[in-house]
Short mmCIF file of C-alpha atoms in Angstrom, two decimals:
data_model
loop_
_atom_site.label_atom_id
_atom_site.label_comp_id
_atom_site.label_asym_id
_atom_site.label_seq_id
_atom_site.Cartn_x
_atom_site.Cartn_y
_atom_site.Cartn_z
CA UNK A 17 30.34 -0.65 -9.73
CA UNK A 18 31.31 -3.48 -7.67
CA UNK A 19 27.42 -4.45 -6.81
CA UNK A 20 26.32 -4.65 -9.94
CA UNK A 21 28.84 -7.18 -10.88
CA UNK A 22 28.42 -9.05 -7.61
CA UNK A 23 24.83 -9.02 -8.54
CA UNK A 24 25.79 -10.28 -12.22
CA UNK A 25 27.61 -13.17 -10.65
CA UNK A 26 24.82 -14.11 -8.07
CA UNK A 27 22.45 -14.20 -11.25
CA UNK A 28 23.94 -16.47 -12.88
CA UNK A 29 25.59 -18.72 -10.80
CA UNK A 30 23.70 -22.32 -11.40
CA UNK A 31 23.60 -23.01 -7.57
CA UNK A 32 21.09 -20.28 -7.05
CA UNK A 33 18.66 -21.98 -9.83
CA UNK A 34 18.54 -25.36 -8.10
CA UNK A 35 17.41 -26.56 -4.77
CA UNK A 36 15.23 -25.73 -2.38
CA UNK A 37 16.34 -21.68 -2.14
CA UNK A 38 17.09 -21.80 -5.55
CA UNK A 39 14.85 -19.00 -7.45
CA UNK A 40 12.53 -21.49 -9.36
CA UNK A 41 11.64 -22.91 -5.84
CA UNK A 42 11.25 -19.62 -4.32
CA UNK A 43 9.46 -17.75 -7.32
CA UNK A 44 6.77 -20.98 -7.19
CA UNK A 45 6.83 -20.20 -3.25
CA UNK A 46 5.77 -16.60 -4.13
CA UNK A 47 3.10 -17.44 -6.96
CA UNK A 48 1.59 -19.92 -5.31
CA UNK A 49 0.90 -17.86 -2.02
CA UNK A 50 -0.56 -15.25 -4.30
CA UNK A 51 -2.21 -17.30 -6.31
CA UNK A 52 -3.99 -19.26 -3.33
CA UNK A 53 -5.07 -15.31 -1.50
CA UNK A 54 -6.10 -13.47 -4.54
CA UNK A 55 -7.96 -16.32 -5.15
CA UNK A 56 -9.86 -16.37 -1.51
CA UNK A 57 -10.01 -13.03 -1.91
CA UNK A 58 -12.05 -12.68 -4.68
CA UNK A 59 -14.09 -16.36 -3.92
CA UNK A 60 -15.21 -13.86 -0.86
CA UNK A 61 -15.01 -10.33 -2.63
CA UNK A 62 -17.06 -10.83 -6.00
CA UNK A 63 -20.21 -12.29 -4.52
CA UNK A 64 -20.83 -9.76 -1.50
CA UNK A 65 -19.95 -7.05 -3.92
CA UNK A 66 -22.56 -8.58 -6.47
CA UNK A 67 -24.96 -8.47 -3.99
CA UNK A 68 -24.45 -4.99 -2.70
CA UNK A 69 -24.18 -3.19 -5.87
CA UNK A 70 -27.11 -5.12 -7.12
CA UNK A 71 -29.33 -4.55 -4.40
CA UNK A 72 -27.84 -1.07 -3.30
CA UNK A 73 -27.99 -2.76 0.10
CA UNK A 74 -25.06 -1.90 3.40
CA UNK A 75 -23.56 -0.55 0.51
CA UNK A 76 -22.15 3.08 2.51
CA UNK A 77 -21.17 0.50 5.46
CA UNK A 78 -19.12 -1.94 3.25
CA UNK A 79 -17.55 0.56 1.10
CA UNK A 80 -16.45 3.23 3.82
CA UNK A 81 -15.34 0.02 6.04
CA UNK A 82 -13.33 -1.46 2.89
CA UNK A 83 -11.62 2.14 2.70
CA UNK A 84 -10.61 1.59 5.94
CA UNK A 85 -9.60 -1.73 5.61
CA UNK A 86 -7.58 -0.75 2.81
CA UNK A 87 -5.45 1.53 4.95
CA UNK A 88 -4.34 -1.42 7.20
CA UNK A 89 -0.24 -1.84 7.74
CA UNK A 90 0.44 -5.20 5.84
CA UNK A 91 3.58 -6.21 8.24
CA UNK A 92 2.06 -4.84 11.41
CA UNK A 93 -1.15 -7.24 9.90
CA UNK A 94 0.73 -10.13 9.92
CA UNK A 95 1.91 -9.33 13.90
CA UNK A 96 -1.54 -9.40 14.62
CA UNK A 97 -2.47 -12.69 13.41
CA UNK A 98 0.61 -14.82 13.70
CA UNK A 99 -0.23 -15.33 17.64
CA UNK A 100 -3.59 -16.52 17.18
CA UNK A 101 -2.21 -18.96 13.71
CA UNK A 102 0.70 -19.87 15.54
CA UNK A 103 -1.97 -21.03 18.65
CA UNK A 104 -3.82 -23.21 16.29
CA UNK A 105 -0.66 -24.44 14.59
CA UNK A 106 2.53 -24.09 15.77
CA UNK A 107 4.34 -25.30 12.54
CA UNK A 108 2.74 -23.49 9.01
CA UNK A 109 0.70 -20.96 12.27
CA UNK A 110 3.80 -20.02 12.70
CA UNK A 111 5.13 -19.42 9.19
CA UNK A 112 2.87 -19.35 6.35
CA UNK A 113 -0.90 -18.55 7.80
CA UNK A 114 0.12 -15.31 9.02
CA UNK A 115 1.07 -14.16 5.84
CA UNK A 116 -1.25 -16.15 4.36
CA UNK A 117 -4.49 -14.34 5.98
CA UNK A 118 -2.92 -11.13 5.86
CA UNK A 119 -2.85 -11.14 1.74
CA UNK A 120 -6.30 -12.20 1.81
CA UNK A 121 -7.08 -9.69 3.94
CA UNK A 122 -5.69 -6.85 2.06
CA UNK A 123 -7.34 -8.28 -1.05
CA UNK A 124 -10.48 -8.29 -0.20
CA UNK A 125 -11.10 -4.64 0.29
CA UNK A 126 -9.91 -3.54 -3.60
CA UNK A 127 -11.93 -5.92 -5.12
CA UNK A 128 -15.11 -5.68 -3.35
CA UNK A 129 -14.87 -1.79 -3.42
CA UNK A 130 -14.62 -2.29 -7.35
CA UNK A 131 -17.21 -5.21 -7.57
CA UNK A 132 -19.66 -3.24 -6.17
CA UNK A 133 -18.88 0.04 -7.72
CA UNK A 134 -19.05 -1.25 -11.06
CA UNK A 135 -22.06 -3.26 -10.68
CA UNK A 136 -23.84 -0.69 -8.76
CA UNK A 137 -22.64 2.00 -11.83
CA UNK A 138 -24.23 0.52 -14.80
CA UNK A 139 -27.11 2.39 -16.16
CA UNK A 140 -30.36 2.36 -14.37
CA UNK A 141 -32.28 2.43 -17.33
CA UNK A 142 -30.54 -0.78 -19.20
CA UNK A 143 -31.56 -2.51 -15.69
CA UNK A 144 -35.05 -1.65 -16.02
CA UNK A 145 -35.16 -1.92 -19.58
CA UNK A 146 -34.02 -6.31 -18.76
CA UNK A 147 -36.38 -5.77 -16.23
CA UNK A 148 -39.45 -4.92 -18.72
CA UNK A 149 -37.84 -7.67 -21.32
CA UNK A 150 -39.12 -10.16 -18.65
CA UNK A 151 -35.63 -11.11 -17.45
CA UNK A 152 -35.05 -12.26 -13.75
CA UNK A 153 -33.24 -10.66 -11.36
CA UNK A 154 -30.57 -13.20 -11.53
CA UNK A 155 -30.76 -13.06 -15.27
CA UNK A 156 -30.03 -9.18 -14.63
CA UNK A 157 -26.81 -9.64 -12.87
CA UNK A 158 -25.67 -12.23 -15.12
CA UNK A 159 -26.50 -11.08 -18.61
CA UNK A 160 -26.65 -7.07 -17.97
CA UNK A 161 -24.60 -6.04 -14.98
CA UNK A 162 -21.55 -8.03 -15.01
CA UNK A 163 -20.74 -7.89 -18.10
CA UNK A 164 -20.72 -3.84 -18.17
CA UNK A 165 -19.21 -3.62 -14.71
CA UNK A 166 -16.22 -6.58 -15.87
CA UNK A 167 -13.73 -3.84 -16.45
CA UNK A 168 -14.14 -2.79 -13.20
CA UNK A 169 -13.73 -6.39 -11.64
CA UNK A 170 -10.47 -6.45 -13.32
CA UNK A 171 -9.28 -3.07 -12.35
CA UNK A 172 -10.45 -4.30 -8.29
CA UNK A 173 -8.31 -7.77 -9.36
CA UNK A 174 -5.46 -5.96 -10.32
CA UNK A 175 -4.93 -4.07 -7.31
CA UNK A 176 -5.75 -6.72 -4.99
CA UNK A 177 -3.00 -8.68 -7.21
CA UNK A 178 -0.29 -6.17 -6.62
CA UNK A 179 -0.76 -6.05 -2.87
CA UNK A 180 -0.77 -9.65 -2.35
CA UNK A 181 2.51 -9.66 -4.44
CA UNK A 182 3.72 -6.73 -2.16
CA UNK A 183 2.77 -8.84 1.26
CA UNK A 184 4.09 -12.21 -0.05
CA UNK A 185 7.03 -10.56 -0.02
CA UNK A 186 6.97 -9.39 3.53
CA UNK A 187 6.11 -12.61 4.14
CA UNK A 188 9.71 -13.50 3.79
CA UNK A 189 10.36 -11.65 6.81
CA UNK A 190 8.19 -14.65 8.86
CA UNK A 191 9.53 -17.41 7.35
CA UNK A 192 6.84 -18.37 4.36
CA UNK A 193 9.54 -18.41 1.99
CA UNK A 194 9.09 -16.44 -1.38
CA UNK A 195 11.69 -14.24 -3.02
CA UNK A 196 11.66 -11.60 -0.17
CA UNK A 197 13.93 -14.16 1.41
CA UNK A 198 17.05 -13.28 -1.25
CA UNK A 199 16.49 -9.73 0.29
CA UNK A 200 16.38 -10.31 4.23
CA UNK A 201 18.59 -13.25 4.11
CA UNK A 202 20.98 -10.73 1.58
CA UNK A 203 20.51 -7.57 4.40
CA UNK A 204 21.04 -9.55 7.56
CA UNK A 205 24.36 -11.39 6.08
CA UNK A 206 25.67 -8.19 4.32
CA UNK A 207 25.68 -10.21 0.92
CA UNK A 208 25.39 -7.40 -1.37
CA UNK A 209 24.87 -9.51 -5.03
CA UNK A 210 22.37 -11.72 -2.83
CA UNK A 211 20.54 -8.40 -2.06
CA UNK A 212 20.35 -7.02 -5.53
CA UNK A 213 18.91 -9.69 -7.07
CA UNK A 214 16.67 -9.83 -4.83
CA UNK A 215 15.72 -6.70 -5.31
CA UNK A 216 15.51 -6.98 -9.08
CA UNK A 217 13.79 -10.41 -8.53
CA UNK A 218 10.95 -9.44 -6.43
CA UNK A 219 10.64 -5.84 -8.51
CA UNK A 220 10.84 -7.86 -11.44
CA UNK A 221 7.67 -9.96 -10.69
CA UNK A 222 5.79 -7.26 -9.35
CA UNK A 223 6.01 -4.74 -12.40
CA UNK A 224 5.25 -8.19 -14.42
CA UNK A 225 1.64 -8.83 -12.56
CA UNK A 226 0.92 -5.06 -12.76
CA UNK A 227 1.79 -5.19 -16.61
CA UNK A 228 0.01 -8.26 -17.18
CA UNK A 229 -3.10 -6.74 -16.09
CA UNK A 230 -2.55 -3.20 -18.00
CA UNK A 231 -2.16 -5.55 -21.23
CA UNK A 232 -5.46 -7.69 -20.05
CA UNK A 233 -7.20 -4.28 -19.45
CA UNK A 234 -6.11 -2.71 -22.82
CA UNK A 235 -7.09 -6.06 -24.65
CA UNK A 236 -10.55 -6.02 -22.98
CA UNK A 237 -10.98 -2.40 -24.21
CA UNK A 238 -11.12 -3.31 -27.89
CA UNK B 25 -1.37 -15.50 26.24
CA UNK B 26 -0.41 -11.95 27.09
CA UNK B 27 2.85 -11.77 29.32
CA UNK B 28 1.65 -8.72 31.27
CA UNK B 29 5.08 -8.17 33.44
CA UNK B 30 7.01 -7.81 30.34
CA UNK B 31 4.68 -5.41 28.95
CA UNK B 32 5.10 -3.22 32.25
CA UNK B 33 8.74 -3.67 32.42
CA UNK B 34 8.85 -2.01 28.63
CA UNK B 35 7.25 0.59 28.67
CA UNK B 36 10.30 2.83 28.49
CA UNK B 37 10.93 0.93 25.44
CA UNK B 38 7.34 1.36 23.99
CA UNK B 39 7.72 5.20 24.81
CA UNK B 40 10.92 5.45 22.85
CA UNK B 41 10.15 3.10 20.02
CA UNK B 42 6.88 5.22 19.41
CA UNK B 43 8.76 8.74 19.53
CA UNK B 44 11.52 6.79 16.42
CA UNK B 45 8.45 5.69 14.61
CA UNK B 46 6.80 9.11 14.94
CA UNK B 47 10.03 11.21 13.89
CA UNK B 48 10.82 8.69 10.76
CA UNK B 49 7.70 9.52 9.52
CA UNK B 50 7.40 12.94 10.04
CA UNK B 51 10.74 13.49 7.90
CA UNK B 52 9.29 11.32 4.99
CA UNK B 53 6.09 13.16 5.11
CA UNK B 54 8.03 16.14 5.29
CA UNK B 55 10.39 15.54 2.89
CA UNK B 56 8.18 13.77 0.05
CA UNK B 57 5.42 16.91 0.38
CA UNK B 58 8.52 19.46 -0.38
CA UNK B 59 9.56 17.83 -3.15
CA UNK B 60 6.14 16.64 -4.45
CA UNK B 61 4.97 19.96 -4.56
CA UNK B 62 8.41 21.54 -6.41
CA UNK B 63 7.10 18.56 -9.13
CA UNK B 64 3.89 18.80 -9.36
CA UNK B 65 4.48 22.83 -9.90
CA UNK B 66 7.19 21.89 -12.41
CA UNK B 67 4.84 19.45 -14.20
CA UNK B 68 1.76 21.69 -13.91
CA UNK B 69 1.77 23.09 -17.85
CA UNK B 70 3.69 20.29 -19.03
CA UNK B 71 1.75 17.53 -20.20
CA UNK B 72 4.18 15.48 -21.45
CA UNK B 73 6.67 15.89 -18.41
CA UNK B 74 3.48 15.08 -16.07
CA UNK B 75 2.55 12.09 -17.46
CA UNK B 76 6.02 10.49 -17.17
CA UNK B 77 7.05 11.88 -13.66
CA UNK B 78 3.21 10.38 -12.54
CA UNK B 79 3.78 6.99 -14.09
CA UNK B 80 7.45 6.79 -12.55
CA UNK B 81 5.76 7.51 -9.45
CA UNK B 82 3.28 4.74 -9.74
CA UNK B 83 6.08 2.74 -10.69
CA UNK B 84 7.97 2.96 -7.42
CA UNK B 85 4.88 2.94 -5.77
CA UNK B 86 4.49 -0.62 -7.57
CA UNK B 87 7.20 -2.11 -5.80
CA UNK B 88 6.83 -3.38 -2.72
CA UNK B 89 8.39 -2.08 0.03
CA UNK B 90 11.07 -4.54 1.43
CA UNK B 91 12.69 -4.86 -2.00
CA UNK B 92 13.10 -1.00 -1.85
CA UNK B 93 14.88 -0.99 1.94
CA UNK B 94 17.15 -3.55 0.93
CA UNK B 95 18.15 -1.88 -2.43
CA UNK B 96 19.94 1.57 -1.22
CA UNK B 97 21.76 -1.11 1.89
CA UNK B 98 24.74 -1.87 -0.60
CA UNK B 99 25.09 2.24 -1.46
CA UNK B 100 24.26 3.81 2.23
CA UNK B 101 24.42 0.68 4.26
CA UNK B 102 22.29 0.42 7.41
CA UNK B 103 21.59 4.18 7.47
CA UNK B 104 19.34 7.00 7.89
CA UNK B 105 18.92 7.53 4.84
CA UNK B 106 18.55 3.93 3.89
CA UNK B 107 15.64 4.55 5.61
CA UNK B 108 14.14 7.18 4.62
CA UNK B 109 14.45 6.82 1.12
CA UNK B 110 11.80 4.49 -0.14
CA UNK B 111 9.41 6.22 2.53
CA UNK B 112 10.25 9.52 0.79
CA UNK B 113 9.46 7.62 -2.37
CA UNK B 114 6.17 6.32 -1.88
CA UNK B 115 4.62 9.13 -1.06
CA UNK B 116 5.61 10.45 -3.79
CA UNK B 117 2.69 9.11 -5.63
CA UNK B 118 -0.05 10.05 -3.07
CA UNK B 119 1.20 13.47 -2.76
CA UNK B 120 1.13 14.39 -6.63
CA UNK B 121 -1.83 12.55 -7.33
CA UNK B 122 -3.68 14.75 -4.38
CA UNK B 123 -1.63 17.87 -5.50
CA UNK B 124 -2.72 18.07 -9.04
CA UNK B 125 -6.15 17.21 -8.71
CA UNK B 126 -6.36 20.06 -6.11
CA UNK B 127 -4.80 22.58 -8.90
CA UNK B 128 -6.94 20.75 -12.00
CA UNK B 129 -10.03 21.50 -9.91
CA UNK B 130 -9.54 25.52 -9.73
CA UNK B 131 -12.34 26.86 -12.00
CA UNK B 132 -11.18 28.46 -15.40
CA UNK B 133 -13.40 31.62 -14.59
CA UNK B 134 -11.07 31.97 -11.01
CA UNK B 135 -7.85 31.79 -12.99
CA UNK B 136 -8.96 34.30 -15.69
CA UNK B 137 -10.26 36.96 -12.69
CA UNK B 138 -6.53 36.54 -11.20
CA UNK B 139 -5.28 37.31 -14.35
CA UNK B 140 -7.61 40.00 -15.60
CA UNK B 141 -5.96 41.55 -11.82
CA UNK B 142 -2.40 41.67 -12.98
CA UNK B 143 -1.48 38.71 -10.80
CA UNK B 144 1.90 37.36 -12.08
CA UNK B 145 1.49 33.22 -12.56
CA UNK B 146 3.44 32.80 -9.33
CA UNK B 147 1.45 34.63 -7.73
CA UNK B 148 -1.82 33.40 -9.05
CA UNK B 149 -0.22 30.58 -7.93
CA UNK B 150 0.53 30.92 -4.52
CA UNK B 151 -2.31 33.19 -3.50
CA UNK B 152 -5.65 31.48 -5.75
CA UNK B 153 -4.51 27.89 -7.04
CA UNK B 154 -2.99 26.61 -3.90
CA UNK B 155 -5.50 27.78 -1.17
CA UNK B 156 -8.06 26.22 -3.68
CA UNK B 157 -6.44 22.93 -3.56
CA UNK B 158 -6.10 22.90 0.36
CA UNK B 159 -8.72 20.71 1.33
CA UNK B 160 -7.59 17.91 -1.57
CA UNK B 161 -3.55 18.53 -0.43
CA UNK B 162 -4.49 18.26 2.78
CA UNK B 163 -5.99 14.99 2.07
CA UNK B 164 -3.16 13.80 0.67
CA UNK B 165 -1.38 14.49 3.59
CA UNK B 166 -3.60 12.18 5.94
CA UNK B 167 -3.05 9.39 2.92
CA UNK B 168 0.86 9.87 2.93
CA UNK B 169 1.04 9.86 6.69
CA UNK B 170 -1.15 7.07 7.45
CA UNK B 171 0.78 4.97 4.57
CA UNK B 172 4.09 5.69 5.75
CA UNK B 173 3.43 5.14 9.31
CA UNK B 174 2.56 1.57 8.23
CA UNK B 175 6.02 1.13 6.40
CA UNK B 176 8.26 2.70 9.22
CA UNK B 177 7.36 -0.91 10.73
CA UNK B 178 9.14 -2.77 7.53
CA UNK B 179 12.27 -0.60 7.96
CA UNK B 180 12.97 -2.71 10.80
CA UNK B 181 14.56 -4.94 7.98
CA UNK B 182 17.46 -2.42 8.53
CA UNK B 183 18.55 -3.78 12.35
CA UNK B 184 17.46 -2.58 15.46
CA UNK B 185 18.33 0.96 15.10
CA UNK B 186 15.44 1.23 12.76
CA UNK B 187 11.80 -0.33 12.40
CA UNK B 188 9.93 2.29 15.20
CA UNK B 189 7.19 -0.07 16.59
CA UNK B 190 8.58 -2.73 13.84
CA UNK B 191 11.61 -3.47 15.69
CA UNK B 192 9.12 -5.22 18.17
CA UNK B 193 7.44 -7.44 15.40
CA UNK B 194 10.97 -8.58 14.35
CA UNK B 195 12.48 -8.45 17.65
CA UNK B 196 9.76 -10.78 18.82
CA UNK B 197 9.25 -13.07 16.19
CA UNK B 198 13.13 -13.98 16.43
CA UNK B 199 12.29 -14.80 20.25
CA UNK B 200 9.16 -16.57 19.17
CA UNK B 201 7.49 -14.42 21.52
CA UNK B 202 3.86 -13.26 20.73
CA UNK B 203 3.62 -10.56 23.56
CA UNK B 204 6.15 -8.68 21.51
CA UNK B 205 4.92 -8.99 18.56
CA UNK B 206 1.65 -7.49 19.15
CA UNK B 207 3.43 -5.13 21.59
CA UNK B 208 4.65 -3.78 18.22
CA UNK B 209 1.71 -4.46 16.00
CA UNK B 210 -0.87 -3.05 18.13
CA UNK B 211 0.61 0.21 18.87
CA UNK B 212 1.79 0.85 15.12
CA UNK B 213 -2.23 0.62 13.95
CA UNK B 214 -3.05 2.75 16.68
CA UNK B 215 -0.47 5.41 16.51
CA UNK B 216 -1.30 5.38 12.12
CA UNK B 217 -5.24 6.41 13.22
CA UNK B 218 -4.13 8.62 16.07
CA UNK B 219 -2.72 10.85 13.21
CA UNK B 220 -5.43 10.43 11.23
CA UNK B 221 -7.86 11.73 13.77
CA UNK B 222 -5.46 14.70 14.21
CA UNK B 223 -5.03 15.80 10.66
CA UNK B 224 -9.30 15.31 10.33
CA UNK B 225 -9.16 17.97 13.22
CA UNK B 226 -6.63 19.88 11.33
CA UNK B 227 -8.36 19.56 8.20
CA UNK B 228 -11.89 20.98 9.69
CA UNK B 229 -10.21 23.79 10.98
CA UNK B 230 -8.10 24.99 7.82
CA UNK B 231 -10.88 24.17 5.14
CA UNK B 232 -14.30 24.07 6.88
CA UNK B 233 -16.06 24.59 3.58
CA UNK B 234 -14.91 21.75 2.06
CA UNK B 235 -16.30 18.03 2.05
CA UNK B 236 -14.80 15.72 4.25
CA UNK B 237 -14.06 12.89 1.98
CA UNK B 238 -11.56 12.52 -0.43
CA UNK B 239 -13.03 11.73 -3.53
CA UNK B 240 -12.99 8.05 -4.67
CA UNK B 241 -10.07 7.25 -6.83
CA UNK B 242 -7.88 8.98 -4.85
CA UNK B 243 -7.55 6.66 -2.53
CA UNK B 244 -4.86 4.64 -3.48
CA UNK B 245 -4.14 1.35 -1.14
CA UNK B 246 -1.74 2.07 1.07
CA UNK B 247 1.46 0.57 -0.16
CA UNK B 248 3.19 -2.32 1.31
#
């Protein structure tokens, strides 16, 4: 088929690994937007859902409002905040915050939802029994619950991880840069090769993050 | 920062956008519960086969959503079923998910009663393990529609035949003009829990015995 070798070509034609749209640039565009909101994202996520499974506290509100949350339209997200960014600054307000607070938006949800599950799931009794060994409650959550609920944390991580990869790309769509732009700049000019490897670029990367975290999840099991 | 006139003088617009939005997902929903359920069923007593048909499904549902627009435009160009396509797709993974659980859950002691009546396995099928499973497939429909109604927006990638409520959010953003873009944004949220509220209706009034939630884990983010 014609596309695939137009997609062969576009591969591996230097010009398309140097420069400022070359795919290094854009790939490090990508990461680093992820990177930054997954980050956020848990910064924010891990200690509220600490506290909530720990204490048991708001915990119905948070949880049924995070499943909510979690249902939320990433591009129609990124409408919604781009006029109040864009207000604030009409440069990176206009390109990069939107997308930007959208990922960390969408990330938040997954990982607090797990946080809190996992902290709030780990056996009653092994609480108490830190409890009667004189340990503190902060001594509790430290040495006793996070540990046990960890596997959970990383399960919440890893679908946070795989949204924010998802959005990022979207992203492209408002100018923030990333490998989505290979596939908008490949649709609107008809470029069919551009397009594909886009497509296996930005598929590519996010079957890598989701693998990444099956291997860290299947390490952390033995 | 509202530009009120332009809102009023689009209404027609809004109208029309919201029925495109509305009918693209309807035919994805549509679509991806027919042939979700013709798998699932296919998969049912095949362990092997159901493990790899639900981990291809989680694998599409992995990818994100523009990458899977643009990939069909070089085969079916800026089409219909361009469109449709990766919407079809992703609910693929909702819909099994939902579909087998509802069948796993049947009790053992129900299936053995059909059978100790002479029903044939279709029929045990169709007349004891799907009614069972209602009030989970039902819930999988509310997941698939609400999902999809937030990706109709992204199909907007496809020109302005496409998108529903998206083409406002790309239609605006090319004018740098925020009106639009929330005239787009705003609706799409509201139009994704407008169904929602109607299927919860529809859902009460099919299986009133059952719990309202769907159980945790099977709510999978919606994909983007």
């Amino acid at each position: 088929m014609n596309v695939i070798t137009d997609t062969l070509a576009w591969l591996t034609d230097a010009n398309h690994w140097t420069g400022p749209a070359g795919i290094p640039t854009r790939l490090a565009e990508h990461l680093a937007l992820s990177a930054v909101s997954i980050a956020v994202a848990i910064a924010l996520a891990i200690p509220i859902g600490i506290y909530i499974g720990h204490t048991g506290r708001y915990a119905r509100l948070v949880v049924n409002s995070a499943n909510l949350w979690r249902a939320l339209p990433s591009l129609a997200l990124i409408g919604i905040v781009l006029p109040f960014t864009s207000a604030i600054d009409p440069q990176l307000g206009f390109k990069v915050y939107p997308t930007l607070v959208a990922m960390v938006v969408l990330a938040v949800p997954p990982v607090l939802v797990n946080t809190q599950a996992g902290i709030a799931g780990v056996d009653r009794d092994l609480v108490e029994a830190a409890r009667a060994m004189g340990m503190r409650e902060r001594q509790v959550v430290r040495q006793v619950e996070l540990p046990l609920a960890l596997p959970a944390l990383v399960a919440g991580i890893r679908s946070g991880a795989v949204q924010v990869v998802a959005t990022a790309t979207l992203g492209a769509i408002f100018g923030s840069g990333g490998l989505g732009r290979y596939l908008v700049e490949g649709v609107a000019q008809r470029d069919d090769g551009m397009t594909w490897s886009g497509v296996v670029l930005v598929a590519a990367l996010a079957l890598s993050v989701e693998g990444g975290f099956v291997v860290l999840q299947r390490v952390m099991k033995k | 920062m509202i530009d009120w006139a332009w809102v009023g003088d689009h209404l027609d617009d809004l109208a029309w956008r919201i029925l495109q939005h509305f009918t693209l997902a309807a035919i994805a929903v549509g679509l991806g519960f027919a042939v979700s359920l013709a798998l699932s069923i296919w998969v049912l007593r095949r362990p092997r086969l159901r493990a790899a048909v639900v981990t291809a499904s989680g694998v599409l549902y992995t990818i994100p959503s523009l990458a899977l627009f643009a990939a069909l435009v070089p085969v079916t160009g800026l089409s219909l079923v361009t469109a449709e396509v990766p919407l079809v797709l992703y609910t693929l993974l909702i819909f099994m998910r939902n579909i087998l659980a509802g069948l796993d859950a049947v009790p053992p002691d129900v299936l053995e009663a059909a059978d100790a009546m002479g029903y044939s396995s279709g029929t045990r099928l169709a007349l004891v393990e799907l009614p069972l499973a209602l009030p989970l497939v039902i819930g999988g429909i509310r997941l698939a529609s609400v999902s999809t109604i937030g990706l109709v927006t992204v199909s907007g990638i496809l020109g302005d035949r496409f998108g529903g409520l998206g083409f406002f959010i790309f239609e605006g953003y090319r004018h740098t003009f925020m009106t639009e873009i929330l005239f787009g944004a705003l609706p799409s949220i509201a139009l994704a829990i407008a169904v929602d509220v109607a299927l919860v209706a529809v859902q009460r009034r099919l299986t009133p015995w059952a719990a309202q939630q769907v159980p945790e884990g099977m709510r999978p983010a919606a994909a983007s």
